[in-house]
Tab-separated table of C-alpha atoms in Angstrom:
chain	number	residue	atom	x	y	z
A	187	PRO	CA	-9.210	-45.414	5.532
A	188	ALA	CA	-12.476	-43.631	6.293
A	189	GLY	CA	-12.123	-39.837	6.473
A	190	GLU	CA	-9.156	-39.579	4.124
A	191	ARG	CA	-9.504	-37.536	0.960
A	192	GLY	CA	-8.852	-38.984	-2.434
A	193	PRO	CA	-6.578	-37.208	-4.928
A	194	GLY	CA	-9.537	-35.636	-6.685
A	195	GLU	CA	-10.720	-34.015	-3.427
A	196	LEU	CA	-7.472	-32.253	-2.537
A	197	ALA	CA	-7.624	-28.462	-2.797
A	198	GLY	CA	-5.111	-25.668	-2.395
A	199	ASN	CA	-1.918	-24.415	-3.977
A	200	LEU	CA	1.570	-25.877	-4.160
A	201	GLY	CA	3.318	-22.488	-4.313
A	202	ALA	CA	5.617	-22.999	-7.291
A	203	ASP	CA	7.200	-19.959	-8.970
A	204	PRO	CA	7.963	-20.441	-12.680
A	205	LEU	CA	10.254	-17.402	-12.769
A	206	ARG	CA	12.490	-18.863	-10.064
A	207	ASP	CA	12.220	-22.579	-10.791
A	208	PRO	CA	10.461	-23.268	-14.097
A	209	GLU	CA	11.221	-27.011	-14.141
A	210	THR	CA	9.548	-27.641	-10.795
A	211	ALA	CA	6.581	-25.444	-11.713
A	212	ILE	CA	6.073	-27.281	-14.997
A	213	ASP	CA	6.331	-30.695	-13.379
A	214	LEU	CA	3.846	-29.825	-10.627
A	215	ALA	CA	1.441	-28.201	-13.079
A	216	ARG	CA	1.421	-31.301	-15.272
A	217	ARG	CA	0.724	-33.549	-12.278
A	218	CYS	CA	-2.076	-31.286	-11.059
A	219	VAL	CA	-3.729	-31.196	-14.478
A	220	ALA	CA	-3.486	-34.975	-14.840
A	221	ASP	CA	-4.323	-36.248	-11.366
A	222	LEU	CA	-5.148	-33.426	-8.911
A	223	PRO	CA	-7.877	-31.220	-10.385
A	224	GLY	CA	-8.501	-29.380	-7.111
A	225	LEU	CA	-4.895	-28.237	-6.746
A	226	ARG	CA	-3.119	-25.347	-8.409
A	227	ALA	CA	0.629	-25.498	-8.855
A	228	VAL	CA	1.658	-21.836	-9.210
A	229	VAL	CA	1.462	-18.754	-7.000
A	230	VAL	CA	1.872	-15.348	-8.641
A	231	ASP	CA	2.940	-13.349	-5.602
A	232	GLY	CA	2.457	-9.575	-5.696
A	233	THR	CA	3.300	-9.014	-2.030
A	234	PRO	CA	7.103	-8.656	-2.522
A	235	TYR	CA	6.492	-5.591	-4.703
A	236	HIS	CA	4.210	-4.134	-2.057
A	237	ASP	CA	6.750	-4.959	0.675
A	238	ALA	CA	9.449	-3.182	-1.352
A	239	GLY	CA	7.447	0.030	-1.059
A	240	GLY	CA	5.609	-0.178	-4.372
A	241	SER	CA	2.167	1.297	-4.960
A	242	ASP	CA	-1.021	-0.700	-5.412
A	243	ALA	CA	-0.903	-0.058	-9.163
A	244	GLU	CA	2.701	-1.262	-9.313
A	245	GLU	CA	1.848	-4.387	-7.336
A	246	LEU	CA	-0.991	-5.089	-9.772
A	247	GLY	CA	1.113	-4.422	-12.866
A	248	CYS	CA	3.924	-6.644	-11.611
A	249	SER	CA	1.501	-9.447	-10.766
A	250	VAL	CA	-0.096	-9.347	-14.213
A	251	ALA	CA	3.335	-9.340	-15.859
A	252	ALA	CA	4.479	-12.247	-13.681
A	253	GLY	CA	1.250	-14.087	-14.453
A	254	VAL	CA	1.756	-13.645	-18.191
A	255	ALA	CA	5.347	-14.867	-17.834
A	256	ALA	CA	4.049	-17.964	-16.015
A	257	LEU	CA	1.518	-18.592	-18.792
A	258	ARG	CA	4.257	-18.454	-21.404
A	259	ILE	CA	6.360	-20.960	-19.485
A	260	LEU	CA	3.483	-23.390	-18.887
A	261	THR	CA	2.040	-23.243	-22.407
A	262	GLY	CA	5.572	-23.530	-23.800
A	263	ALA	CA	5.846	-26.812	-21.902
A	264	GLY	CA	2.746	-28.211	-23.564
A	265	LEU	CA	-0.169	-27.172	-21.348
A	266	THR	CA	-3.191	-25.710	-23.094
A	267	VAL	CA	-4.124	-22.087	-22.467
A	268	ASP	CA	-7.040	-23.080	-20.243
A	269	GLU	CA	-4.929	-25.587	-18.317
A	270	ALA	CA	-2.239	-22.960	-17.737
A	271	PHE	CA	-4.774	-20.387	-16.523
A	272	GLY	CA	-6.224	-22.977	-14.183
A	273	GLN	CA	-2.860	-23.530	-12.485
A	274	LEU	CA	-2.378	-19.925	-11.309
A	275	GLU	CA	-3.342	-18.361	-7.984
A	276	PHE	CA	-2.571	-14.697	-7.219
A	277	ARG	CA	-1.448	-13.336	-3.875
A	278	TYR	CA	-1.990	-9.674	-2.969
A	279	ALA	CA	-1.336	-7.481	0.053
A	280	ALA	CA	-4.393	-6.180	1.900
A	281	THR	CA	-3.849	-2.982	3.875
A	282	ALA	CA	-5.670	-0.734	6.328
A	283	ASP	CA	-6.559	1.538	3.392
A	284	GLN	CA	-9.790	-0.350	2.897
A	285	PHE	CA	-10.997	1.350	-0.281
A	286	LEU	CA	-7.701	0.924	-2.094
A	287	THR	CA	-7.618	-2.733	-1.090
A	288	ILE	CA	-11.172	-3.290	-2.311
A	289	ALA	CA	-10.415	-1.515	-5.584
A	290	LYS	CA	-7.126	-3.392	-6.034
A	291	LEU	CA	-8.718	-6.816	-5.853
A	292	ARG	CA	-11.564	-5.782	-8.146
A	293	ALA	CA	-9.081	-4.233	-10.604
A	294	ALA	CA	-6.939	-7.376	-10.502
A	295	ARG	CA	-9.829	-9.523	-11.681
A	296	ARG	CA	-10.622	-7.060	-14.436
A	297	LEU	CA	-7.006	-7.009	-15.641
A	298	TRP	CA	-6.659	-10.786	-15.573
A	299	ALA	CA	-9.947	-11.214	-17.437
A	300	ARG	CA	-8.511	-9.009	-20.180
A	301	VAL	CA	-5.384	-11.171	-20.330
A	302	ALA	CA	-7.558	-14.279	-20.559
A	303	GLU	CA	-9.559	-12.704	-23.379
A	304	VAL	CA	-6.460	-11.769	-25.364
A	305	CYS	CA	-4.945	-15.219	-24.828
A	306	GLY	CA	-8.095	-16.930	-26.040
A	307	ALA	CA	-8.954	-18.635	-22.763
A	308	ALA	CA	-12.452	-19.981	-22.266
A	309	ALA	CA	-14.984	-17.318	-21.391
A	310	SER	CA	-16.300	-19.438	-18.527
A	311	GLY	CA	-14.897	-22.048	-16.245
A	312	ARG	CA	-11.860	-22.017	-13.996
A	313	GLY	CA	-9.425	-21.054	-16.737
A	314	ALA	CA	-10.819	-17.554	-17.227
A	315	GLY	CA	-11.076	-16.552	-13.570
A	316	GLN	CA	-8.508	-15.216	-11.155
A	317	ARG	CA	-8.201	-16.974	-7.825
A	318	GLN	CA	-7.064	-14.479	-5.179
A	319	HIS	CA	-5.353	-14.982	-1.846
A	320	ALA	CA	-5.067	-11.777	0.180
A	321	VAL	CA	-2.493	-11.445	2.973
A	322	THR	CA	-2.541	-8.531	5.391
A	323	GLY	CA	0.420	-6.335	4.483
A	324	SER	CA	3.710	-6.565	6.339
A	325	ALA	CA	4.826	-2.993	5.648
A	326	MET	CA	2.041	-1.445	7.739
A	327	MET	CA	2.758	-3.540	10.841
A	328	THR	CA	4.472	-1.821	13.768
A	329	ALA	CA	6.581	-2.994	16.682
A	330	ARG	CA	5.555	0.007	18.782
A	331	ASP	CA	2.038	-0.004	20.221
A	332	PRO	CA	1.517	-3.377	18.481
A	333	TRP	CA	-2.077	-3.592	19.713
A	334	VAL	CA	-3.041	-1.111	17.002
A	335	ASN	CA	-2.049	-3.793	14.495
A	336	MET	CA	-5.267	-5.592	15.402
A	337	LEU	CA	-7.206	-2.632	14.030
A	338	ARG	CA	-5.044	-2.513	10.905
A	339	THR	CA	-5.432	-6.198	10.151
A	340	THR	CA	-9.176	-6.140	10.846
A	341	LEU	CA	-9.615	-3.321	8.334
A	342	ALA	CA	-7.428	-5.163	5.842
A	343	CYS	CA	-9.320	-8.434	6.308
A	344	PHE	CA	-12.654	-6.667	5.890
A	345	ALA	CA	-11.427	-4.943	2.736
A	346	ALA	CA	-10.086	-8.198	1.305
A	347	GLY	CA	-13.397	-9.957	1.890
A	348	THR	CA	-15.373	-7.034	0.507
A	349	GLY	CA	-13.064	-6.903	-2.496
A	350	GLY	CA	-13.774	-10.539	-3.271
A	351	ALA	CA	-10.664	-12.442	-2.205
A	352	ASP	CA	-11.097	-16.224	-2.250
A	353	ALA	CA	-8.851	-16.660	0.784
A	354	VAL	CA	-7.504	-14.231	3.389
A	355	THR	CA	-4.543	-14.632	5.744
A	356	VAL	CA	-4.400	-12.295	8.742
A	357	GLN	CA	-1.001	-11.699	10.306
A	358	PRO	CA	-0.867	-11.809	14.130
A	359	PHE	CA	-0.626	-8.365	15.724
A	360	ASP	CA	2.770	-9.190	17.269
A	361	ALA	CA	4.337	-10.357	14.004
A	362	ARG	CA	6.995	-7.609	14.199
A	363	LEU	CA	8.086	-8.684	17.655
A	364	GLY	CA	9.041	-12.264	16.853
A	365	LEU	CA	7.151	-15.530	16.966
A	366	PRO	CA	3.454	-14.830	17.711
A	367	ASP	CA	2.042	-16.190	20.945
A	368	ALA	CA	-1.157	-18.225	21.298
A	369	PHE	CA	-3.334	-15.172	21.972
A	370	ALA	CA	-2.087	-13.351	18.862
A	371	ARG	CA	-2.653	-16.427	16.696
A	372	ARG	CA	-6.149	-16.870	18.102
A	373	ILE	CA	-7.090	-13.240	17.401
A	374	ALA	CA	-5.757	-13.541	13.847
A	375	ARG	CA	-7.828	-16.679	13.222
A	376	ASN	CA	-10.970	-15.263	14.797
A	377	THR	CA	-10.862	-12.077	12.742
A	378	HIS	CA	-12.089	-14.028	9.718
A	379	ALA	CA	-14.838	-15.759	11.640
A	380	LEU	CA	-16.152	-12.548	13.183
A	381	LEU	CA	-16.294	-10.745	9.854
A	382	VAL	CA	-17.934	-13.660	8.044
A	383	GLU	CA	-20.346	-14.876	10.716
A	384	GLU	CA	-21.188	-11.672	12.591
A	385	ALA	CA	-20.553	-8.893	10.052
A	386	GLY	CA	-21.882	-10.935	7.141
A	387	VAL	CA	-19.145	-9.865	4.747
A	388	ALA	CA	-19.525	-13.064	2.706
A	389	ARG	CA	-23.280	-12.735	2.152
A	390	VAL	CA	-22.970	-10.501	-0.934
A	391	ILE	CA	-20.830	-11.311	-3.985
A	392	ASP	CA	-19.630	-7.739	-4.588
A	393	PRO	CA	-20.689	-5.477	-1.683
A	394	ALA	CA	-18.825	-2.471	-3.107
A	395	GLY	CA	-20.190	-2.887	-6.630
A	396	GLY	CA	-22.204	0.101	-7.808
A	397	SER	CA	-20.482	2.563	-5.477
A	398	TRP	CA	-19.381	5.482	-7.653
A	399	TYR	CA	-16.272	6.017	-5.544
A	400	VAL	CA	-15.207	2.370	-5.614
A	401	GLU	CA	-16.010	1.945	-9.292
A	402	ARG	CA	-14.022	5.059	-10.195
A	403	LEU	CA	-11.099	4.049	-7.977
A	404	THR	CA	-11.136	0.562	-9.512
A	405	GLU	CA	-11.090	2.028	-13.013
A	406	GLU	CA	-8.210	4.414	-12.260
A	407	LEU	CA	-6.171	1.742	-10.518
A	408	ALA	CA	-6.701	-0.728	-13.342
A	409	GLY	CA	-5.643	1.870	-15.908
A	410	LYS	CA	-2.414	2.732	-14.103
A	411	ALA	CA	-1.596	-0.923	-13.481
A	412	TRP	CA	-2.152	-1.805	-17.154
A	413	GLU	CA	0.184	0.992	-18.255
A	414	TRP	CA	2.877	-0.320	-15.903
A	415	PHE	CA	2.286	-3.880	-17.162
A	416	GLN	CA	2.705	-2.672	-20.750
A	417	GLU	CA	5.962	-0.927	-19.807
A	418	ILE	CA	7.267	-4.187	-18.335
A	419	GLU	CA	6.245	-6.043	-21.486
A	420	ARG	CA	8.039	-3.493	-23.671
A	421	ALA	CA	11.144	-4.074	-21.540
A	422	GLY	CA	11.074	-7.764	-22.474
A	423	GLY	CA	8.742	-9.204	-19.858
A	424	MET	CA	8.885	-9.685	-16.107
A	425	ALA	CA	12.122	-11.672	-15.971
A	426	ALA	CA	13.954	-9.041	-18.032
A	427	ALA	CA	12.431	-6.169	-16.021
A	428	LEU	CA	13.614	-7.767	-12.788
A	429	GLU	CA	17.083	-8.472	-14.111
A	430	SER	CA	17.561	-4.968	-15.547
A	431	GLY	CA	16.450	-3.310	-12.315
A	432	LEU	CA	13.420	-1.623	-13.875
A	433	VAL	CA	11.054	-2.966	-11.244
A	434	ALA	CA	13.437	-2.202	-8.387
A	435	ARG	CA	13.954	1.383	-9.566
A	436	ARG	CA	10.227	1.988	-9.892
A	437	THR	CA	9.326	0.628	-6.460
A	438	ALA	CA	12.287	2.469	-4.900
A	439	ALA	CA	11.062	5.774	-6.348
A	440	THR	CA	7.584	5.116	-4.983
A	441	TRP	CA	9.007	4.224	-1.567
A	442	GLU	CA	10.973	7.479	-1.549
A	443	ARG	CA	7.774	9.468	-2.109
A	444	ARG	CA	5.900	7.437	0.483
A	445	SER	CA	8.747	7.900	2.973
A	446	ALA	CA	8.551	11.673	2.540
A	447	ASN	CA	4.828	11.589	3.339
A	448	ILE	CA	5.489	9.486	6.430
A	449	ALA	CA	8.343	11.744	7.562
A	450	HIS	CA	6.102	14.809	7.248
A	451	ARG	CA	3.267	12.896	8.950
A	452	ARG	CA	0.979	13.404	5.990
A	453	ASP	CA	0.567	9.622	6.239
A	454	PRO	CA	0.255	9.242	10.022
A	455	ILE	CA	1.006	5.987	11.837
A	456	THR	CA	-1.120	5.649	14.950
A	457	GLY	CA	0.901	4.737	18.003
A	458	VAL	CA	4.173	5.668	16.293
A	459	SER	CA	4.234	9.020	14.502
A	460	GLU	CA	0.912	10.014	16.101
A	461	PHE	CA	-0.156	9.439	19.714
A	462	PRO	CA	3.001	7.622	20.858
A	463	ASP	CA	3.145	6.200	24.366
A	464	LEU	CA	6.612	6.487	25.874
A	465	ALA	CA	5.520	4.472	28.906
A	466	GLU	CA	4.256	1.487	26.907
A	467	ARG	CA	5.358	-2.030	27.774
A	468	ILE	CA	6.085	-3.898	24.574
A	469	PRO	CA	5.308	-7.637	24.748
A	470	VAL	CA	8.351	-9.902	24.628
A	471	ARG	CA	8.361	-12.650	22.019
A	472	ARG	CA	10.818	-15.355	21.010
A	473	ALA	CA	13.015	-14.409	18.077
A	474	ARG	CA	11.764	-15.405	14.635
A	475	PRO	CA	14.250	-17.484	12.597
A	476	GLY	CA	15.701	-15.528	9.675
A	477	ARG	CA	15.102	-11.889	8.860
A	478	ALA	CA	12.013	-10.394	7.272
A	479	GLY	CA	12.705	-8.470	4.095
A	480	GLY	CA	11.011	-5.390	2.731
A	481	VAL	CA	10.388	-1.937	4.122
A	482	ARG	CA	8.269	-0.909	7.081
A	483	TYR	CA	6.350	2.343	7.177
A	484	ALA	CA	7.243	2.903	10.825
A	485	GLN	CA	10.901	1.924	10.594
A	486	GLU	CA	12.515	5.383	10.850
A	487	PHE	CA	10.386	6.564	13.752
A	488	GLU	CA	10.849	3.268	15.575
A	489	ALA	CA	14.612	3.409	15.070
A	490	LEU	CA	14.662	6.784	16.845
A	491	ARG	CA	12.461	5.405	19.617
A	492	ASP	CA	14.924	2.550	20.079
A	493	LEU	CA	17.804	5.027	20.182
A	494	ALA	CA	16.082	7.166	22.812
A	495	ASP	CA	15.246	4.106	24.924
A	496	ALA	CA	18.889	3.016	24.829
A	497	GLN	CA	20.135	6.224	26.475
A	498	GLU	CA	21.011	6.222	30.153
A	499	SER	CA	18.712	9.210	30.569
A	500	ARG	CA	15.876	9.735	28.102
A	501	PRO	CA	16.381	12.846	25.914
A	502	LYS	CA	13.912	15.614	26.726
A	503	VAL	CA	12.690	18.958	25.463
A	504	PHE	CA	11.195	21.751	27.558
A	505	LEU	CA	7.885	23.137	26.322
A	506	ALA	CA	7.918	26.852	27.106
A	507	THR	CA	4.215	27.577	27.322
A	508	ILE	CA	3.363	31.260	27.100
A	509	GLY	CA	0.131	32.688	28.468
A	510	PRO	CA	-3.036	30.940	29.690
A	511	VAL	CA	-3.842	27.290	29.061
A	512	ALA	CA	-6.345	28.128	26.339
A	513	ALA	CA	-3.642	29.937	24.386
A	514	HIS	CA	-0.958	27.254	24.445
A	515	THR	CA	-2.641	23.847	24.855
A	516	ALA	CA	-3.128	23.077	21.162
A	517	ARG	CA	0.446	23.809	20.144
A	518	ALA	CA	1.938	22.280	23.289
A	519	SER	CA	0.045	19.071	22.537
A	520	PHE	CA	1.216	19.178	18.921
A	521	ALA	CA	4.862	19.701	19.931
A	522	ALA	CA	4.715	16.984	22.606
A	523	ASN	CA	3.245	14.531	20.111
A	524	LEU	CA	5.974	15.276	17.569
A	525	PHE	CA	8.931	15.006	19.949
A	526	GLN	CA	7.563	11.902	21.649
A	527	SER	CA	7.191	10.155	18.270
A	528	GLY	CA	10.992	9.958	18.345
A	529	GLY	CA	11.179	8.851	21.973
A	530	ILE	CA	12.023	12.332	23.260
A	531	ALA	CA	10.210	13.223	26.482
A	532	THR	CA	8.654	16.643	26.928
A	533	VAL	CA	8.392	18.550	30.181
A	534	THR	CA	6.427	21.709	31.043
A	535	ALA	CA	6.808	24.211	33.838
A	536	ALA	CA	4.468	22.286	36.150
A	537	ALA	CA	6.511	19.096	35.816
A	538	ALA	CA	9.810	20.952	36.069
A	539	ALA	CA	9.101	22.450	39.467
A	540	PRO	CA	6.940	19.954	41.364
A	541	GLY	CA	7.712	21.509	44.730
A	542	ALA	CA	6.564	24.973	43.739
A	543	ASP	CA	3.120	26.455	44.189
A	544	PRO	CA	0.928	24.433	41.780
A	545	ALA	CA	-0.957	27.456	40.456
A	546	ALA	CA	2.225	29.391	39.819
A	547	ALA	CA	4.061	26.422	38.307
A	548	ALA	CA	1.203	25.535	35.999
A	549	ALA	CA	0.728	29.069	34.757
A	550	PRO	CA	4.060	30.877	34.402
A	551	GLY	CA	2.127	33.330	32.250
A	552	VAL	CA	4.262	35.524	30.063
A	553	ASP	CA	7.083	36.283	32.505
A	554	PRO	CA	10.312	35.347	30.643
A	555	GLY	CA	12.196	35.052	33.925
A	556	ARG	CA	9.783	32.511	35.399
A	557	ILE	CA	9.720	30.525	32.158
A	558	ALA	CA	13.547	30.483	32.074
A	559	ALA	CA	13.670	29.345	35.709
A	560	ALA	CA	11.304	26.479	34.928
A	561	PHE	CA	13.530	25.564	31.981
A	562	THR	CA	16.580	25.422	34.238
A	563	ALA	CA	14.703	23.301	36.776
A	564	SER	CA	13.671	20.840	34.050
A	565	GLY	CA	17.251	19.891	33.236
A	566	ALA	CA	16.495	20.141	29.529
A	567	GLU	CA	18.868	21.693	27.014
A	568	VAL	CA	16.428	22.329	24.172
A	569	ALA	CA	13.209	24.335	24.397
A	570	CYS	CA	10.135	24.867	22.264
A	571	LEU	CA	7.868	27.910	22.537
A	572	CYS	CA	4.154	27.079	22.576
A	573	SER	CA	1.421	29.710	22.413
A	574	SER	CA	-0.889	31.650	20.104
A	575	ASP	CA	0.199	33.821	17.197
A	576	ARG	CA	-0.822	36.962	19.083
A	577	LEU	CA	1.215	36.108	22.161
A	578	TYR	CA	4.161	35.114	19.984
A	579	GLY	CA	4.145	38.593	18.517
A	580	GLU	CA	4.194	40.135	21.973
A	581	HIS	CA	6.494	37.799	23.913
A	582	ALA	CA	8.335	35.236	21.742
A	583	GLU	CA	11.556	37.223	21.389
A	584	ALA	CA	11.790	38.065	25.094
A	585	VAL	CA	11.123	34.454	26.148
A	586	ALA	CA	13.606	33.132	23.592
A	587	ALA	CA	16.256	35.527	24.877
A	588	ALA	CA	15.626	34.405	28.468
A	589	LEU	CA	15.889	30.763	27.482
A	590	ARG	CA	19.160	31.466	25.684
A	591	GLN	CA	20.438	33.207	28.791
A	592	ALA	CA	19.443	30.124	30.813
A	593	GLY	CA	21.569	27.909	28.552
A	594	ALA	CA	19.192	26.611	25.899
A	595	ARG	CA	21.162	25.109	23.002
A	596	LYS	CA	18.264	25.495	20.642
A	597	VAL	CA	14.892	27.203	20.701
A	598	TRP	CA	12.046	25.902	18.551
A	599	LEU	CA	8.678	27.543	18.026
A	600	ALA	CA	5.464	25.575	17.500
A	601	GLY	CA	3.815	27.384	14.625
A	602	LYS	CA	5.011	29.684	11.874
A	603	GLY	CA	6.740	33.033	12.008
A	604	GLU	CA	10.274	34.344	12.419
A	605	PHE	CA	11.405	35.850	15.712
A	606	ALA	CA	14.793	36.855	17.034
A	607	GLY	CA	16.290	34.101	19.165
A	608	VAL	CA	14.135	31.358	17.616
A	609	ASP	CA	16.151	28.849	15.582
A	610	ALA	CA	13.432	26.908	13.743
A	611	ASN	CA	9.741	26.092	13.612
A	612	LEU	CA	7.477	23.088	14.103
A	613	HIS	CA	4.225	23.099	12.189
A	614	ALA	CA	1.743	20.765	10.542
A	615	GLY	CA	3.414	19.225	7.501
A	616	CYS	CA	6.973	19.912	8.645
A	617	ASP	CA	9.652	17.234	8.336
A	618	ALA	CA	9.065	15.542	11.693
A	619	LEU	CA	11.914	13.078	11.224
A	620	GLY	CA	14.234	15.965	10.360
A	621	VAL	CA	13.188	17.782	13.541
A	622	LEU	CA	13.796	14.683	15.642
A	623	ARG	CA	17.195	13.942	14.138
A	624	THR	CA	18.272	17.551	14.594
A	625	THR	CA	17.150	17.428	18.221
A	626	PHE	CA	19.150	14.269	18.842
A	627	ASP	CA	22.191	16.023	17.388
A	628	ASP	CA	21.586	19.123	19.529
A	629	LEU	CA	21.359	16.943	22.635
A	630	GLY	CA	24.578	15.141	21.756
A	631	VAL	CA	22.930	11.756	21.152
A	632	ALA	CA	24.976	9.811	18.607
A	633	ARG	CA	22.898	8.395	15.746
């Protein structure tokens, strides 16, 4: 019938995995070579290694190793080298780290070109190239403040296009909440169109080419990925490395290091570990069948948020501001941001005594008695001192003693320095998750 495509016009990928099901992959590859020249039979998927917490270099190294394993299987079944190369498509995760994503895709093509050269594939034509399909990463997506995911996926889509991906899939912003609704699907689809038609991302073959930073990052990433690929090969190839646990151990070690950076907020997550909104209304979506695997960068903070939301009364911490607003605002904001990232509300003197004189309530000054009274009125059981280093030296110990006398179970101090009556400190680079878990314990919230 008119409008239907013939076999020679079909394009796409059939998604076979030779490592999981070699017989099916071989059969499909043979049929594609014989009758369906526009189709590729095999997907070499690097996203599971990214979703397991692996680095970009590890994702690249694993994909190259898996690609080489697929070549061995296909050529062992009778396909020529060029035919085998022409049956592979590579899938990579694109993230909000735009420069790493750009460099990863550029490095991937460089690595695969080296494999093609060593294998004796044709220097030109479809056999020597690497077809890339970029998918916005699952690990970076959040359930809290999900609207920020639109910014993450837009950055990732831009980076994938700039890096030269042949196809890009954008996940809907509400992917972590369940089945995406029509609006989320529409935004995901339109992201491509806006970047291609309005931003002109597709007008230049390699927009980042020639940038010293990108070229250097590409070179470093390719070098690390090749070393990891060689280690997998020395272990017997990708199948053996998976079976022995080599790949799992490596990605687990990387995830442990990444988790530490997230816990200390060296790798901030907007809307979760930074700038959380305790009053947000999370969209409700229908449950997605099955369970998504892999790690999520926000998972520990979001688990604490869920725990705090489940309490009959939200856990709270009193911020004991000392001195004028100019002296305590910065550290009070820092402390509030940290505690709220775990779902713990913060209350100051003004909020604790709404019926009092506004000027007096908002500026308890340095009077330990007034600060302790505001603490009692707040109903909190944990307090955090917030002020300047100079005022800490003059008043921290007296205020801490007054808070203890008023029943405070624990007294934190926003900043550094040791003072009598102060149990521990909050500061930039501290273990935020450790602080939150300790606070839950101090407030008697079972974890």
